[in-house]
mmCIF file of C-alpha atoms and ligand atoms in Angstrom:
data_model
loop_
_atom_site.group_PDB
_atom_site.id
_atom_site.type_symbol
_atom_site.label_atom_id
_atom_site.label_comp_id
_atom_site.label_asym_id
_atom_site.label_seq_id
_atom_site.Cartn_x
_atom_site.Cartn_y
_atom_site.Cartn_z
ATOM 1 C CA MET A 1 108.338 62.811 207.701
ATOM 2 C CA ARG A 2 105.281 61.923 209.737
ATOM 3 C CA LYS A 3 105.847 64.937 211.982
ATOM 4 C CA ILE A 4 105.965 67.235 208.981
ATOM 5 C CA PHE A 5 102.773 65.675 207.652
ATOM 6 C CA VAL A 6 100.953 66.203 210.967
ATOM 7 C CA ALA A 7 102.220 69.762 211.197
ATOM 8 C CA LEU A 8 101.000 70.418 207.665
ATOM 9 C CA MET A 9 97.579 68.969 208.458
ATOM 10 C CA VAL A 10 97.293 71.131 211.568
ATOM 11 C CA LEU A 11 98.274 74.200 209.563
ATOM 12 C CA LEU A 12 95.736 73.363 206.861
ATOM 13 C CA LEU A 13 93.006 72.851 209.441
ATOM 14 C CA LEU A 14 93.851 76.107 211.165
ATOM 15 C CA THR A 15 93.947 78.227 208.023
ATOM 16 C CA GLY A 16 90.822 76.437 206.770
ATOM 17 C CA THR A 17 88.929 77.384 209.924
ATOM 18 C CA ALA A 18 90.192 80.957 209.816
ATOM 19 C CA CYS A 19 89.080 81.347 206.198
ATOM 20 C CA ALA A 20 85.654 79.853 206.891
ATOM 21 C CA GLU A 21 85.136 82.229 209.806
ATOM 22 C CA LYS A 22 86.188 85.251 207.837
ATOM 23 C CA LYS A 23 84.002 84.296 204.894
ATOM 24 C CA SER A 24 80.891 83.693 206.979
ATOM 25 C CA ALA A 25 81.222 86.985 208.804
ATOM 26 C CA TRP A 26 81.437 89.307 205.832
ATOM 27 C CA SER A 27 78.399 90.849 204.118
ATOM 28 C CA PRO A 28 78.025 93.868 201.824
ATOM 29 C CA GLU A 29 78.156 97.203 203.617
ATOM 30 C CA MET A 30 74.996 99.304 203.532
ATOM 31 C CA ARG A 31 74.757 103.047 204.053
ATOM 32 C CA ILE A 32 71.531 103.767 205.922
ATOM 33 C CA GLY A 33 70.456 107.414 206.107
ATOM 34 C CA LEU A 34 69.269 108.238 209.630
ATOM 35 C CA THR A 35 68.855 112.004 209.819
ATOM 36 C CA SER A 36 69.885 115.130 207.982
ATOM 37 C CA GLY A 37 70.077 118.827 208.703
ATOM 38 C CA VAL A 38 71.536 118.449 212.193
ATOM 39 C CA LYS A 39 74.157 120.836 213.547
ATOM 40 C CA ARG A 40 75.969 118.320 215.729
ATOM 41 C CA VAL A 41 75.969 114.690 216.632
ATOM 42 C CA GLU A 42 77.002 112.897 219.803
ATOM 43 C CA LEU A 43 78.726 109.554 219.318
ATOM 44 C CA LYS A 44 80.066 106.702 221.422
ATOM 45 C CA VAL A 45 81.738 103.553 220.092
ATOM 46 C CA SER A 46 81.936 100.093 221.690
ATOM 47 C CA ALA A 47 85.576 99.573 220.653
ATOM 48 C CA ALA A 48 88.536 101.740 219.695
ATOM 49 C CA CYS A 49 87.938 103.491 216.385
ATOM 50 C CA VAL A 50 89.502 105.962 213.998
ATOM 51 C CA LEU A 51 87.993 109.041 212.417
ATOM 52 C CA ILE A 52 88.700 108.955 208.681
ATOM 53 C CA ASP A 53 88.442 111.562 205.939
ATOM 54 C CA THR A 54 86.333 109.567 203.469
ATOM 55 C CA ALA A 55 87.685 111.351 200.400
ATOM 56 C CA THR A 56 91.372 110.702 201.089
ATOM 57 C CA GLY A 57 91.226 107.766 203.495
ATOM 58 C CA LYS A 58 93.448 109.748 205.842
ATOM 59 C CA ARG A 59 93.151 109.035 209.559
ATOM 60 C CA LEU A 60 92.215 112.264 211.307
ATOM 61 C CA SER A 61 92.122 111.099 214.910
ATOM 62 C CA LYS A 62 91.822 108.137 217.249
ATOM 63 C CA ILE A 63 88.556 107.540 219.091
ATOM 64 C CA PRO A 64 88.672 105.663 222.399
ATOM 65 C CA ALA A 65 86.010 103.075 223.289
ATOM 66 C CA GLU A 66 82.999 103.952 225.435
ATOM 67 C CA LYS A 67 83.715 107.666 225.599
ATOM 68 C CA LYS A 68 81.186 110.194 224.352
ATOM 69 C CA PHE A 69 82.389 112.677 221.752
ATOM 70 C CA VAL A 70 80.697 115.312 219.651
ATOM 71 C CA ILE A 71 81.128 116.190 216.000
ATOM 72 C CA ASP A 72 80.089 119.724 215.185
ATOM 73 C CA ALA A 73 79.226 120.621 211.584
ATOM 74 C CA ALA A 74 80.666 124.111 211.980
ATOM 75 C CA LYS A 75 84.026 122.756 213.151
ATOM 76 C CA LEU A 76 84.346 119.993 210.573
ATOM 77 C CA LYS A 77 87.135 120.811 208.099
ATOM 78 C CA VAL A 78 86.390 118.107 205.478
ATOM 79 C CA ASP A 79 83.241 117.191 203.529
ATOM 80 C CA THR A 80 82.784 113.645 204.789
ATOM 81 C CA VAL A 81 84.136 111.751 207.760
ATOM 82 C CA GLU A 82 83.565 108.251 208.987
ATOM 83 C CA VAL A 83 84.045 106.345 212.192
ATOM 84 C CA ARG A 84 85.429 102.832 211.649
ATOM 85 C CA PRO A 85 86.878 100.277 214.045
ATOM 86 C CA LYS A 86 90.626 100.290 214.494
ATOM 87 C CA GLU A 87 91.192 96.607 215.209
ATOM 88 C CA ILE A 88 87.935 94.660 215.114
ATOM 89 C CA ARG A 89 85.582 94.045 212.164
ATOM 90 C CA LEU A 90 82.772 96.465 211.345
ATOM 91 C CA GLN A 91 80.109 93.833 212.149
ATOM 92 C CA ASP A 92 81.460 93.544 215.694
ATOM 93 C CA LEU A 93 81.269 97.281 216.382
ATOM 94 C CA GLN A 94 78.313 99.180 217.811
ATOM 95 C CA THR A 95 77.998 102.938 217.677
ATOM 96 C CA THR A 96 75.656 104.975 219.847
ATOM 97 C CA ILE A 97 74.367 107.921 217.846
ATOM 98 C CA ASP A 98 72.628 110.643 219.874
ATOM 99 C CA GLY A 99 71.802 108.116 222.577
ATOM 100 C CA LYS A 100 70.618 105.301 220.289
ATOM 101 C CA LYS A 101 72.675 102.180 219.592
ATOM 102 C CA PHE A 102 73.375 100.985 216.038
ATOM 103 C CA PHE A 103 75.323 98.119 214.495
ATOM 104 C CA GLY A 104 78.517 99.170 212.695
ATOM 105 C CA GLY A 105 80.010 102.633 212.315
ATOM 106 C CA VAL A 106 78.906 106.016 211.063
ATOM 107 C CA ARG A 107 79.527 108.426 208.225
ATOM 108 C CA LEU A 108 78.799 112.148 208.450
ATOM 109 C CA ASN A 109 78.298 114.152 205.288
ATOM 110 C CA LYS A 110 78.632 117.889 205.616
ATOM 111 C CA VAL A 111 75.853 119.673 203.735
ATOM 112 C CA ARG A 112 76.434 123.429 204.034
ATOM 113 C CA ASP A 113 76.591 123.926 207.808
ATOM 114 C CA THR A 114 74.680 120.780 208.755
ATOM 115 C CA LEU A 115 75.298 117.039 208.854
ATOM 116 C CA THR A 116 73.649 114.028 207.231
ATOM 117 C CA VAL A 117 74.039 111.069 209.581
ATOM 118 C CA ILE A 118 74.578 107.711 207.869
ATOM 119 C CA ASN A 119 74.958 104.339 209.568
ATOM 120 C CA LEU A 120 77.627 102.152 207.924
ATOM 121 C CA VAL A 121 76.350 98.664 208.584
ATOM 122 C CA PRO A 122 76.990 95.215 207.080
ATOM 123 C CA THR A 123 73.821 93.820 205.442
ATOM 124 C CA GLU A 124 73.419 90.901 207.864
ATOM 125 C CA GLU A 125 73.562 93.148 210.945
ATOM 126 C CA TYR A 126 71.228 95.658 209.243
ATOM 127 C CA LEU A 127 68.759 92.774 208.720
ATOM 128 C CA ARG A 128 68.788 91.913 212.425
ATOM 129 C CA GLY A 129 67.482 95.408 213.048
ATOM 130 C CA VAL A 130 65.039 95.434 210.118
ATOM 131 C CA VAL A 131 63.419 92.051 210.729
ATOM 132 C CA ALA A 132 62.925 92.863 214.419
ATOM 133 C CA LYS A 133 60.988 96.005 213.398
ATOM 134 C CA GLU A 134 59.175 94.725 210.311
ATOM 135 C CA MET A 135 57.849 91.493 211.875
ATOM 136 C CA MET A 136 56.950 90.485 215.424
ATOM 137 C CA PRO A 137 59.987 88.558 216.737
ATOM 138 C CA SER A 138 57.500 86.147 218.332
ATOM 139 C CA TYR A 139 56.302 84.941 214.894
ATOM 140 C CA PRO A 140 57.313 81.360 213.949
ATOM 141 C CA LEU A 141 60.909 80.893 212.765
ATOM 142 C CA GLU A 142 60.029 79.989 209.154
ATOM 143 C CA ALA A 143 57.967 83.201 208.844
ATOM 144 C CA LEU A 144 60.910 85.211 210.217
ATOM 145 C CA LYS A 145 63.200 83.505 207.698
ATOM 146 C CA ALA A 146 60.849 84.324 204.802
ATOM 147 C CA GLN A 147 60.743 87.927 206.063
ATOM 148 C CA THR A 148 64.538 88.039 206.263
ATOM 149 C CA VAL A 149 64.986 86.846 202.681
ATOM 150 C CA ALA A 150 62.377 89.342 201.455
ATOM 151 C CA ALA A 151 64.054 92.194 203.364
ATOM 152 C CA ARG A 152 67.535 91.167 202.183
ATOM 153 C CA SER A 153 66.343 90.991 198.554
ATOM 154 C CA PHE A 154 64.563 94.334 198.835
ATOM 155 C CA ALA A 155 67.628 95.996 200.357
ATOM 156 C CA MET A 156 70.030 94.662 197.742
ATOM 157 C CA LYS A 157 67.686 95.404 194.865
ATOM 158 C CA ASN A 158 66.976 98.962 195.986
ATOM 159 C CA ARG A 159 70.482 99.831 197.053
ATOM 160 C CA SER A 160 71.489 103.361 196.114
ATOM 161 C CA ARG A 161 67.843 104.415 195.934
ATOM 162 C CA HIS A 162 68.937 107.507 197.917
ATOM 163 C CA GLU A 163 72.240 107.971 196.084
ATOM 164 C CA THR A 164 71.646 111.680 195.488
ATOM 165 C CA GLU A 165 71.378 112.148 199.244
ATOM 166 C CA GLY A 166 74.600 110.220 199.820
ATOM 167 C CA PHE A 167 73.280 106.893 201.117
ATOM 168 C CA ASP A 168 71.687 103.613 199.984
ATOM 169 C CA LEU A 169 68.434 103.306 201.925
ATOM 170 C CA CYS A 170 66.519 105.368 204.459
ATOM 171 C CA ALA A 171 65.380 103.901 207.796
ATOM 172 C CA THR A 172 61.623 104.513 207.400
ATOM 173 C CA THR A 173 58.726 102.688 205.700
ATOM 174 C CA HIS A 174 59.758 104.406 202.442
ATOM 175 C CA CYS A 175 62.512 101.779 202.271
ATOM 176 C CA GLN A 176 62.433 99.439 205.277
ATOM 177 C CA VAL A 177 62.005 100.271 208.935
ATOM 178 C CA TYR A 178 65.363 100.071 210.714
ATOM 179 C CA ASP A 179 65.623 101.250 214.276
ATOM 180 C CA GLY A 180 69.222 100.249 214.908
ATOM 181 C CA TYR A 181 70.574 97.610 217.240
ATOM 182 C CA ALA A 182 68.246 94.766 218.160
ATOM 183 C CA GLU A 183 68.921 91.434 219.879
ATOM 184 C CA PHE A 184 66.276 88.745 219.486
ATOM 185 C CA ASP A 185 67.388 85.103 219.407
ATOM 186 C CA ALA A 186 64.727 84.073 216.899
ATOM 187 C CA VAL A 187 65.507 86.982 214.558
ATOM 188 C CA ASN A 188 69.258 86.368 214.784
ATOM 189 C CA ARG A 189 68.676 82.721 213.975
ATOM 190 C CA ALA A 190 66.469 83.612 210.983
ATOM 191 C CA VAL A 191 69.206 85.920 209.669
ATOM 192 C CA GLU A 192 72.006 83.389 210.241
ATOM 193 C CA GLU A 193 70.147 80.446 208.741
ATOM 194 C CA THR A 194 69.336 82.353 205.537
ATOM 195 C CA ARG A 195 72.687 84.145 205.313
ATOM 196 C CA GLY A 196 73.299 85.669 201.884
ATOM 197 C CA ARG A 197 70.120 84.167 200.399
ATOM 198 C CA VAL A 198 67.996 86.347 198.127
ATOM 199 C CA LEU A 199 65.170 85.910 195.672
ATOM 200 C CA MET A 200 66.208 86.098 192.049
ATOM 201 C CA PHE A 201 64.261 86.307 188.847
ATOM 202 C CA LYS A 202 66.094 85.735 185.562
ATOM 203 C CA ASN A 203 69.451 86.213 187.304
ATOM 204 C CA LYS A 204 68.467 89.554 188.788
ATOM 205 C CA ILE A 205 67.633 90.178 192.426
ATOM 206 C CA ALA A 206 63.862 90.383 192.828
ATOM 207 C CA ASP A 207 62.043 93.389 194.253
ATOM 208 C CA ALA A 208 60.581 91.412 197.152
ATOM 209 C CA ASN A 209 57.874 93.766 198.430
ATOM 210 C CA PHE A 210 55.899 92.739 201.478
ATOM 211 C CA HIS A 211 53.014 94.059 203.553
ATOM 212 C CA THR A 212 51.138 93.371 206.796
ATOM 213 C CA ASP A 213 48.025 91.500 205.673
ATOM 214 C CA SER A 214 46.726 90.751 202.156
ATOM 215 C CA GLY A 215 43.144 90.405 203.388
ATOM 216 C CA GLY A 216 42.646 87.184 201.433
ATOM 217 C CA MET A 217 44.522 87.852 198.203
ATOM 218 C CA THR A 218 47.681 89.719 197.301
ATOM 219 C CA GLU A 219 47.793 92.252 194.476
ATOM 220 C CA ASN A 220 49.416 92.556 191.053
ATOM 221 C CA VAL A 221 52.202 95.106 191.303
ATOM 222 C CA ALA A 222 50.941 96.715 188.080
ATOM 223 C CA ASP A 223 47.627 97.553 189.787
ATOM 224 C CA VAL A 224 49.417 99.367 192.621
ATOM 225 C CA TRP A 225 52.449 101.100 191.163
ATOM 226 C CA GLY A 226 51.974 100.581 187.432
ATOM 227 C CA THR A 227 55.258 98.665 187.180
ATOM 228 C CA TYR A 228 55.544 95.117 185.938
ATOM 229 C CA ALA A 229 57.212 92.134 187.596
ATOM 230 C CA PRO A 230 56.085 88.603 186.662
ATOM 231 C CA TYR A 231 56.787 87.356 190.195
ATOM 232 C CA LEU A 232 54.593 90.004 191.858
ATOM 233 C CA VAL A 233 51.162 88.753 190.864
ATOM 234 C CA ALA A 234 47.909 88.394 192.804
ATOM 235 C CA VAL A 235 47.826 85.114 194.736
ATOM 236 C CA LYS A 236 45.064 83.777 196.968
ATOM 237 C CA GLU A 237 45.682 83.063 200.594
ATOM 238 C CA LEU A 238 45.142 79.419 201.395
ATOM 239 C CA LEU A 239 44.918 79.548 205.170
ATOM 240 C CA THR A 240 43.792 82.995 206.298
ATOM 241 C CA LEU A 241 41.351 85.580 205.067
ATOM 242 C CA GLY A 242 43.094 88.244 207.097
ATOM 243 C CA GLU A 243 41.472 90.616 209.495
ATOM 244 C CA PRO A 244 38.400 92.683 208.638
ATOM 245 C CA TRP A 245 38.350 96.367 209.474
ATOM 246 C CA THR A 246 35.807 99.192 209.578
ATOM 247 C CA VAL A 247 36.419 102.917 209.186
ATOM 248 C CA LYS A 248 33.563 105.341 209.909
ATOM 249 C CA VAL A 249 33.545 108.965 208.726
ATOM 250 C CA THR A 250 30.726 111.464 209.165
ATOM 251 C CA ALA A 251 28.987 112.293 205.885
ATOM 252 C CA LYS A 252 29.832 115.947 206.469
ATOM 253 C CA ASP A 253 33.524 115.200 206.883
ATOM 254 C CA PHE A 254 33.486 112.893 203.893
ATOM 255 C CA SER A 255 31.849 115.541 201.682
ATOM 256 C CA ALA A 256 34.377 118.135 202.801
ATOM 257 C CA HIS A 257 37.126 115.890 201.399
ATOM 258 C CA MET A 258 35.516 115.759 197.937
ATOM 259 C CA GLY A 259 36.636 119.203 196.900
ATOM 260 C CA GLU A 260 34.849 122.431 196.113
ATOM 261 C CA GLY A 261 31.381 122.461 194.575
ATOM 262 C CA PHE A 262 30.669 118.825 195.501
ATOM 263 C CA GLY A 263 27.799 119.480 197.891
ATOM 264 C CA GLU A 264 26.644 116.631 200.138
ATOM 265 C CA VAL A 265 27.372 112.956 199.490
ATOM 266 C CA LYS A 266 24.319 111.156 198.066
ATOM 267 C CA SER A 267 25.497 107.740 196.880
ATOM 268 C CA PHE A 268 28.349 105.631 195.508
ATOM 269 C CA LYS A 269 28.906 103.728 192.303
ATOM 270 C CA LEU A 270 31.130 100.742 193.031
ATOM 271 C CA SER A 271 30.812 97.024 192.261
ATOM 272 C CA PRO A 272 30.313 94.976 195.430
ATOM 273 C CA LEU A 273 33.428 93.379 196.891
ATOM 274 C CA THR A 274 34.171 89.711 196.343
ATOM 275 C CA ILE A 275 37.754 88.791 197.177
ATOM 276 C CA GLY A 276 39.448 87.399 194.081
ATOM 277 C CA LYS A 277 36.825 88.748 191.664
ATOM 278 C CA ASP A 278 37.610 91.629 189.320
ATOM 279 C CA ALA A 279 35.258 94.192 187.759
ATOM 280 C CA ASP A 280 35.677 97.368 185.727
ATOM 281 C CA ASP A 281 36.320 99.252 188.907
ATOM 282 C CA ARG A 282 38.113 96.511 190.844
ATOM 283 C CA SER A 283 41.431 94.736 190.276
ATOM 284 C CA SER A 284 41.728 90.948 190.045
ATOM 285 C CA SER A 285 42.082 90.673 193.832
ATOM 286 C CA GLY A 286 38.969 92.822 194.315
ATOM 287 C CA ARG A 287 40.774 95.999 195.403
ATOM 288 C CA VAL A 288 39.147 99.282 194.400
ATOM 289 C CA LYS A 289 40.730 100.701 191.248
ATOM 290 C CA SER A 290 38.379 103.668 191.082
ATOM 291 C CA MET A 291 34.859 104.621 192.058
ATOM 292 C CA GLN A 292 32.289 107.345 191.516
ATOM 293 C CA ILE A 293 30.996 109.412 194.362
ATOM 294 C CA VAL A 294 27.730 111.168 193.689
ATOM 295 C CA GLY A 295 27.187 114.475 195.436
ATOM 296 C CA THR A 296 24.223 116.863 195.448
ATOM 297 C CA LYS A 297 26.088 119.211 193.083
ATOM 298 C CA LYS A 298 28.434 116.932 191.142
ATOM 299 C CA THR A 299 29.913 113.474 190.787
ATOM 300 C CA VAL A 300 33.610 112.873 191.392
ATOM 301 C CA LYS A 301 35.768 109.931 190.431
ATOM 302 C CA LEU A 302 38.515 108.840 192.815
ATOM 303 C CA THR A 303 40.949 105.931 192.848
ATOM 304 C CA GLY A 304 41.091 103.444 195.700
ATOM 305 C CA ALA A 305 44.540 104.809 196.530
ATOM 306 C CA ASP A 306 43.131 108.380 196.736
ATOM 307 C CA LEU A 307 40.465 107.242 199.176
ATOM 308 C CA ARG A 308 42.943 105.203 201.201
ATOM 309 C CA LEU A 309 45.135 108.266 201.593
ATOM 310 C CA LYS A 310 42.304 110.732 202.332
ATOM 311 C CA PHE A 311 40.702 108.601 205.045
ATOM 312 C CA SER A 312 43.739 106.645 206.305
ATOM 313 C CA LEU A 313 42.203 103.333 205.258
ATOM 314 C CA PRO A 314 44.242 100.203 206.046
ATOM 315 C CA SER A 315 43.919 98.975 202.426
ATOM 316 C CA THR A 316 42.025 99.460 199.151
ATOM 317 C CA LEU A 317 40.178 96.139 199.530
ATOM 318 C CA PHE A 318 36.868 97.575 200.722
ATOM 319 C CA ASP A 319 33.168 98.189 200.300
ATOM 320 C CA ILE A 320 31.584 101.555 201.039
ATOM 321 C CA LYS A 321 28.101 102.545 202.167
ATOM 322 C CA LEU A 322 26.173 105.566 203.321
ATOM 323 C CA ASP A 323 24.369 104.899 206.588
ATOM 324 C CA GLY A 324 22.370 107.931 207.689
ATOM 325 C CA GLU A 325 24.896 110.550 208.728
ATOM 326 C CA ALA A 326 27.892 108.228 208.351
ATOM 327 C CA VAL A 327 30.019 106.879 205.521
ATOM 328 C CA ILE A 328 31.229 103.403 206.397
ATOM 329 C CA PHE A 329 34.175 101.613 204.796
ATOM 330 C CA GLU A 330 34.347 97.881 205.461
ATOM 331 C CA GLY A 331 37.416 96.074 204.249
ATOM 332 C CA TYR A 332 40.136 93.474 204.628
ATOM 333 C CA GLY A 333 43.894 93.535 204.831
ATOM 334 C CA ARG A 334 46.534 96.057 205.733
ATOM 335 C CA GLY A 335 49.110 97.583 203.422
ATOM 336 C CA HIS A 336 49.589 97.782 199.648
ATOM 337 C CA GLY A 337 49.036 94.053 199.140
ATOM 338 C CA VAL A 338 52.075 93.490 196.896
ATOM 339 C CA GLY A 339 54.290 90.432 197.479
ATOM 340 C CA MET A 340 54.386 88.553 200.771
ATOM 341 C CA SER A 341 51.711 89.034 203.420
ATOM 342 C CA GLN A 342 53.296 88.842 206.860
ATOM 343 C CA LEU A 343 50.078 87.567 208.428
ATOM 344 C CA GLY A 344 49.850 84.929 205.690
ATOM 345 C CA ALA A 345 53.490 83.923 206.229
ATOM 346 C CA LYS A 346 52.722 83.474 209.918
ATOM 347 C CA ALA A 347 49.727 81.240 209.120
ATOM 348 C CA TYR A 348 51.739 79.074 206.708
ATOM 349 C CA ALA A 349 54.679 78.759 209.092
ATOM 350 C CA THR A 350 52.312 77.762 211.893
ATOM 351 C CA ASP A 351 50.915 75.121 209.552
ATOM 352 C CA GLY A 352 54.416 73.684 209.030
ATOM 353 C CA TRP A 353 55.449 75.323 205.742
ATOM 354 C CA SER A 354 59.167 75.993 205.242
ATOM 355 C CA TYR A 355 60.312 79.518 204.410
ATOM 356 C CA GLU A 356 61.221 78.303 200.910
ATOM 357 C CA LYS A 357 57.635 77.170 200.346
ATOM 358 C CA ILE A 358 56.227 80.424 201.758
ATOM 359 C CA LEU A 359 58.420 82.503 199.443
ATOM 360 C CA ALA A 360 57.561 80.333 196.417
ATOM 361 C CA HIS A 361 53.877 80.927 197.165
ATOM 362 C CA TYR A 362 54.115 84.726 197.248
ATOM 363 C CA TYR A 363 56.863 85.376 194.677
ATOM 364 C CA ARG A 364 55.810 83.256 191.717
ATOM 365 C CA GLY A 365 58.683 81.877 189.691
ATOM 366 C CA ALA A 366 61.381 83.622 191.742
ATOM 367 C CA GLN A 367 64.296 81.461 192.838
ATOM 368 C CA LEU A 368 66.224 81.395 196.059
ATOM 369 C CA LYS A 369 69.967 81.905 195.583
ATOM 370 C CA LYS A 370 72.909 82.447 197.885
ATOM 371 C CA VAL A 371 74.810 85.498 196.696
ATOM 372 C CA TYR A 372 77.449 85.619 199.461
HETATM 373 ZN ZN1 LIG B 401 63.812 105.418 201.510
#
């Protein structure tokens, strides 16, 4: 009797461990668009794989580990194929695509006579790559954790943003920067210790935007993209004012950007900048909503975003002046200013704040929840 009991306990312990391992390793699979319009792609997998016809699930061929092979659009007989591991889990596979290593496998969509290359990657492995690119891996751990949760929330919220192109997210700043495989202990730890955690608002995953440096105060999402989210409101930085910047343009160059019939720049009509103070032409954080530019032949009205784009300004939180033959922009912050400031997160983490506290500061009223 006792023997049976012990054997049962051992069995329970074993299956319990196996289940826990399996559960902790899984995360939703993301399809990350890497390139499109290519004629061929060279692949190499870290473990034995199979080439599958996505539409039917049929195995087309076996792919040995560590051996380069080429898929040619012209020779491909089916619309979509994917490379998946034969025996191991997707999160344990790495695929080298045209010389660059990625987590997970790959899908190739045939579009006329070219290929769209899509990385099939579990969310947690994708985040290891994203966080390493979006934030300096040398930043304090709690800042990296806040960044991970923001990136995970953003990815899950914006999934299928590129559905018409056949994938979930792209790998550029349009979605989130993902440059494939990355191994940084601190980043891996940040991902593991926040596993499956996202920001939610009213039971929906929050659109956790982030940027480099708020310059002293973040921005209402409505003042940047015209959308509304109660958790994306302007909040003051408590520890850092961010880094000031200066951009100088010659008056001649500036005038040339004002369109035909403008003449030469004479003066500007814009309320002076005070961070955290609004005006008719400035948002509640002080960012430029719009301003008038007086020329010798006419006056033009431009938005802060227009000016940022035209002169590659780091942000729209600026003052402008005409100084002889030069137009000088003096401002603070880098990026759109919506949601978490990475520089701010670093300052708070250095000061001893937890990632939960950092997130609560930037995403007002959003709650942290574990979704897997
Ligand atoms: Zn995108």
